[in-house]
Short mmCIF file of C-alpha atoms in Angstrom, two decimals:
data_model
loop_
_atom_site.label_atom_id
_atom_site.label_comp_id
_atom_site.label_asym_id
_atom_site.label_seq_id
_atom_site.Cartn_x
_atom_site.Cartn_y
_atom_site.Cartn_z
CA MET A 1 108.19 88.70 -8.83
CA SER A 2 105.94 85.77 -9.69
CA LEU A 3 103.09 84.51 -7.54
CA SER A 4 105.07 81.41 -6.55
CA GLU A 5 107.97 83.58 -5.41
CA ILE A 6 105.63 85.78 -3.37
CA LEU A 7 104.08 82.73 -1.70
CA ASN A 8 107.57 81.36 -1.04
CA VAL A 9 108.60 84.60 0.72
CA ILE A 10 105.37 84.60 2.75
CA LEU A 11 105.95 81.00 3.80
CA LYS A 12 109.55 81.74 4.78
CA THR A 13 108.44 84.79 6.75
CA LEU A 14 105.88 82.74 8.69
CA VAL A 15 108.44 80.03 9.42
CA CYS A 16 111.01 82.63 10.55
CA TYR A 17 108.42 84.38 12.72
CA PHE A 18 107.29 81.29 14.64
CA PHE A 19 110.80 79.84 14.82
CA LEU A 20 112.07 83.14 16.26
CA ILE A 21 109.35 83.09 18.92
CA PHE A 22 110.33 79.52 19.76
CA ILE A 23 114.07 80.20 20.14
CA LEU A 24 113.45 83.33 22.23
CA ARG A 25 111.34 81.20 24.57
CA VAL A 26 114.09 78.60 24.73
CA MET A 27 116.77 81.21 25.46
CA GLY A 28 114.78 82.46 28.45
CA LYS A 29 113.33 85.74 29.69
CA ARG A 30 115.62 88.70 30.34
CA GLU A 31 115.00 92.40 30.56
CA ILE A 32 116.23 94.35 27.53
CA GLY A 33 118.54 96.35 29.79
CA LYS A 34 120.00 93.12 31.20
CA ILE A 35 121.01 91.62 27.86
CA SER A 36 124.74 90.96 27.81
CA THR A 37 127.17 91.68 24.98
CA PHE A 38 127.23 87.97 24.17
CA ASP A 39 123.41 87.92 23.82
CA ILE A 40 123.49 90.97 21.53
CA VAL A 41 126.00 89.26 19.22
CA VAL A 42 123.76 86.15 19.09
CA PHE A 43 120.70 88.26 18.20
CA PHE A 44 122.58 90.11 15.45
CA VAL A 45 123.82 86.87 13.89
CA ILE A 46 120.31 85.38 14.01
CA SER A 47 118.80 88.44 12.33
CA GLU A 48 121.44 88.38 9.58
CA LEU A 49 120.87 84.68 8.89
CA PHE A 50 117.11 85.23 8.63
CA SER A 51 117.53 88.24 6.34
CA LEU A 52 119.79 86.26 4.00
CA SER A 53 117.16 83.57 3.67
CA LEU A 54 114.31 86.03 3.08
CA ASN A 55 116.24 88.07 0.52
CA GLU A 56 117.14 85.00 -1.54
CA PRO A 57 113.91 83.37 -2.79
CA ASP A 58 115.76 80.32 -4.14
CA THR A 59 117.58 79.66 -0.86
CA SER A 60 116.06 77.03 1.39
CA ILE A 61 114.90 78.22 4.80
CA LEU A 62 116.94 75.34 6.27
CA HIS A 63 120.09 77.29 5.37
CA SER A 64 119.06 79.72 8.11
CA ILE A 65 117.33 77.41 10.58
CA ILE A 66 120.23 74.94 10.88
CA PRO A 67 122.97 77.49 11.78
CA ILE A 68 120.55 79.39 14.03
CA THR A 69 119.73 76.16 15.87
CA VAL A 70 123.45 75.49 16.36
CA ILE A 71 123.94 79.06 17.68
CA VAL A 72 121.05 78.73 20.13
CA ILE A 73 122.39 75.39 21.40
CA LEU A 74 125.82 77.00 21.92
CA GLN A 75 124.17 79.91 23.74
CA LEU A 76 122.29 77.53 26.04
CA ILE A 77 125.46 75.55 26.75
CA SER A 78 127.39 78.74 27.54
CA ALA A 79 124.56 79.89 29.83
CA LEU A 80 124.69 76.59 31.74
CA LEU A 81 128.47 76.79 32.02
CA SER A 82 128.16 80.39 33.26
CA LEU A 83 125.90 79.18 36.07
CA LYS A 84 128.55 76.68 37.13
CA SER A 85 131.68 78.83 36.75
CA ASN A 86 132.31 82.46 37.66
CA LYS A 87 135.37 82.51 35.39
CA ILE A 88 133.35 81.48 32.34
CA ARG A 89 130.64 84.00 33.25
CA ARG A 90 133.18 86.83 33.42
CA LEU A 91 134.72 85.70 30.12
CA LEU A 92 131.39 85.69 28.27
CA GLU A 93 129.52 88.52 29.99
CA GLY A 94 132.23 90.69 31.57
CA LYS A 95 132.21 91.74 35.21
CA THR A 96 130.85 94.51 37.38
CA THR A 97 133.14 97.36 38.39
CA TYR A 98 132.81 100.10 40.99
CA LEU A 99 133.09 103.75 40.04
CA ILE A 100 132.32 104.66 43.65
CA TYR A 101 133.09 102.19 46.46
CA LYS A 102 132.12 102.99 50.05
CA GLY A 103 131.80 106.66 49.15
CA VAL A 104 135.22 106.91 47.43
CA ILE A 105 135.46 107.67 43.70
CA GLN A 106 137.63 105.04 42.00
CA GLN A 107 139.57 107.28 39.61
CA ASP A 108 141.75 104.49 38.21
CA VAL A 109 138.66 102.44 37.37
CA MET A 110 137.00 105.42 35.69
CA ARG A 111 140.05 105.93 33.47
CA LYS A 112 140.15 102.23 32.62
CA GLU A 113 136.46 102.23 31.69
CA ARG A 114 136.85 105.57 29.82
CA TYR A 115 134.22 107.07 32.11
CA THR A 116 134.50 110.85 32.47
CA VAL A 117 133.51 113.01 35.43
CA GLU A 118 130.76 114.48 33.23
CA ASP A 119 129.43 110.96 32.51
CA LEU A 120 129.35 110.16 36.22
CA MET A 121 127.64 113.42 37.22
CA CYS A 122 125.07 112.98 34.46
CA GLN A 123 124.21 109.49 35.70
CA LEU A 124 123.96 110.73 39.30
CA ARG A 125 121.57 113.51 38.29
CA THR A 126 119.29 111.01 36.55
CA LYS A 127 119.01 109.27 39.95
CA ASP A 128 118.19 112.59 41.67
CA ILE A 129 121.58 112.58 43.44
CA GLN A 130 123.36 115.94 43.50
CA SER A 131 126.78 114.94 44.82
CA PRO A 132 129.05 111.84 44.77
CA GLY A 133 129.35 112.42 48.52
CA ASP A 134 125.80 111.07 48.89
CA VAL A 135 126.70 107.78 47.17
CA ALA A 136 127.81 104.61 48.94
CA PHE A 137 128.25 102.51 45.78
CA ALA A 138 128.10 103.27 42.05
CA VAL A 139 128.18 99.91 40.27
CA LEU A 140 128.91 99.73 36.54
CA GLU A 141 127.21 96.51 35.46
CA ASP A 142 128.49 94.28 32.68
CA ASN A 143 125.78 95.61 30.31
CA GLY A 144 126.88 99.23 30.81
CA THR A 145 124.14 100.23 33.27
CA LEU A 146 125.26 102.34 36.23
CA ASN A 147 123.37 101.43 39.40
CA ILE A 148 123.53 103.76 42.38
CA ILE A 149 123.15 102.91 46.07
CA SER A 150 122.88 106.04 48.16
CA LYS A 151 124.37 106.27 51.65
CA SER A 152 120.95 106.85 53.17
CA ASP A 153 119.58 103.62 51.63
CA CYS A 154 122.67 101.44 51.98
CA GLU A 155 122.35 98.41 54.26
CA VAL A 156 125.28 96.35 52.94
CA GLU A 157 129.02 96.35 53.39
CA ASP A 158 129.36 95.26 49.76
CA PRO A 159 126.61 94.90 47.13
CA GLU A 160 127.97 91.64 45.73
CA PRO A 161 127.46 88.24 47.40
CA LEU A 162 129.92 86.58 49.73
CA ILE A 163 128.45 83.24 48.66
CA SER A 164 126.61 82.53 45.43
CA ASP A 165 124.91 79.14 45.06
CA GLY A 166 127.31 77.36 47.41
CA ILE A 167 130.47 79.00 46.05
CA VAL A 168 132.52 81.60 47.94
CA VAL A 169 132.98 84.82 45.95
CA LYS A 170 136.58 85.52 46.85
CA LYS A 171 136.77 88.96 45.24
CA THR A 172 134.05 90.17 47.62
CA LEU A 173 135.89 88.73 50.60
CA ASN A 174 139.11 90.39 49.45
CA ARG A 175 137.43 93.79 49.07
CA LEU A 176 136.15 93.51 52.64
CA ASN A 177 139.55 92.29 53.91
CA LYS A 178 137.93 89.18 55.32
CA SER A 179 139.02 85.55 55.24
CA GLU A 180 137.11 82.39 54.45
CA LYS A 181 137.68 81.33 58.07
CA TRP A 182 135.85 84.47 59.25
CA LEU A 183 132.98 83.69 56.88
CA ILE A 184 132.63 80.13 58.19
CA GLU A 185 132.61 81.36 61.81
CA GLU A 186 129.90 83.93 61.01
CA LEU A 187 127.79 81.27 59.26
CA GLU A 188 128.09 78.98 62.28
CA LYS A 189 126.59 81.75 64.43
CA GLN A 190 123.47 81.38 62.26
CA ASN A 191 123.53 77.57 62.54
CA VAL A 192 124.82 77.11 58.99
CA LEU A 193 127.46 74.38 59.05
CA SER A 194 128.50 74.27 55.40
CA ILE A 195 129.10 76.88 52.71
CA LYS A 196 127.63 74.45 50.18
CA ASP A 197 124.27 74.71 51.99
CA VAL A 198 124.07 78.47 51.24
CA PHE A 199 122.26 79.77 48.16
CA LEU A 200 123.00 83.45 48.86
CA CYS A 201 125.01 85.28 51.48
CA LEU A 202 125.39 89.06 51.70
CA ALA A 203 127.46 91.11 54.13
CA LEU A 204 125.16 93.56 55.87
CA LYS A 205 126.49 96.32 58.10
CA ASP A 206 125.73 94.44 61.33
CA ASN A 207 125.46 90.76 60.30
CA LEU A 208 125.11 88.36 57.37
CA PHE A 209 122.01 87.93 55.25
CA VAL A 210 121.79 84.20 54.48
CA VAL A 211 119.44 82.24 52.24
CA LYS A 212 119.84 78.48 52.51
CA LYS A 213 119.42 76.16 49.55
#
């Protein structure tokens, strides 16, 4: 490899390095464990595009930067749409499921998710829980993480919101066998006149936890 080729690779590496830092900043901060399947695909594609450019000395770095820029723009657009629509969010990121709901093991859900009894018991032991009987909720998040809420620590009727950023989460209402009319009446007891004024609403065991916009 000639000196000019070496300098070209070094220059490309520096451009890739600082451009990668820039796009990661633009895409926003998220914990590694919270990265969705969609994010992982984006990162893999970006890494492949960079590697193609670095491995081909005669290829312009723009051949990587342009498609990566397009991908990042698409990712940002999808993230904005996900904030506005629960349907789009579930399509892109998947949805949470319950392996244990209100102390009852959801066997049909475990079969659907290909989650064995051994898998469940292993996850419970990592949380220092000896028996499923001590669990109120075992929530399988969209990134594959299993979060456990023990009965002794549980303060909610359902871990998911009744209202999220002014929008009623109907699946939570359905799980609790409650109607939207009931929700409105309960909000009025806390002097909240409109669902659109609510940023977050959770069903606690004795009342509603409400955060206004």
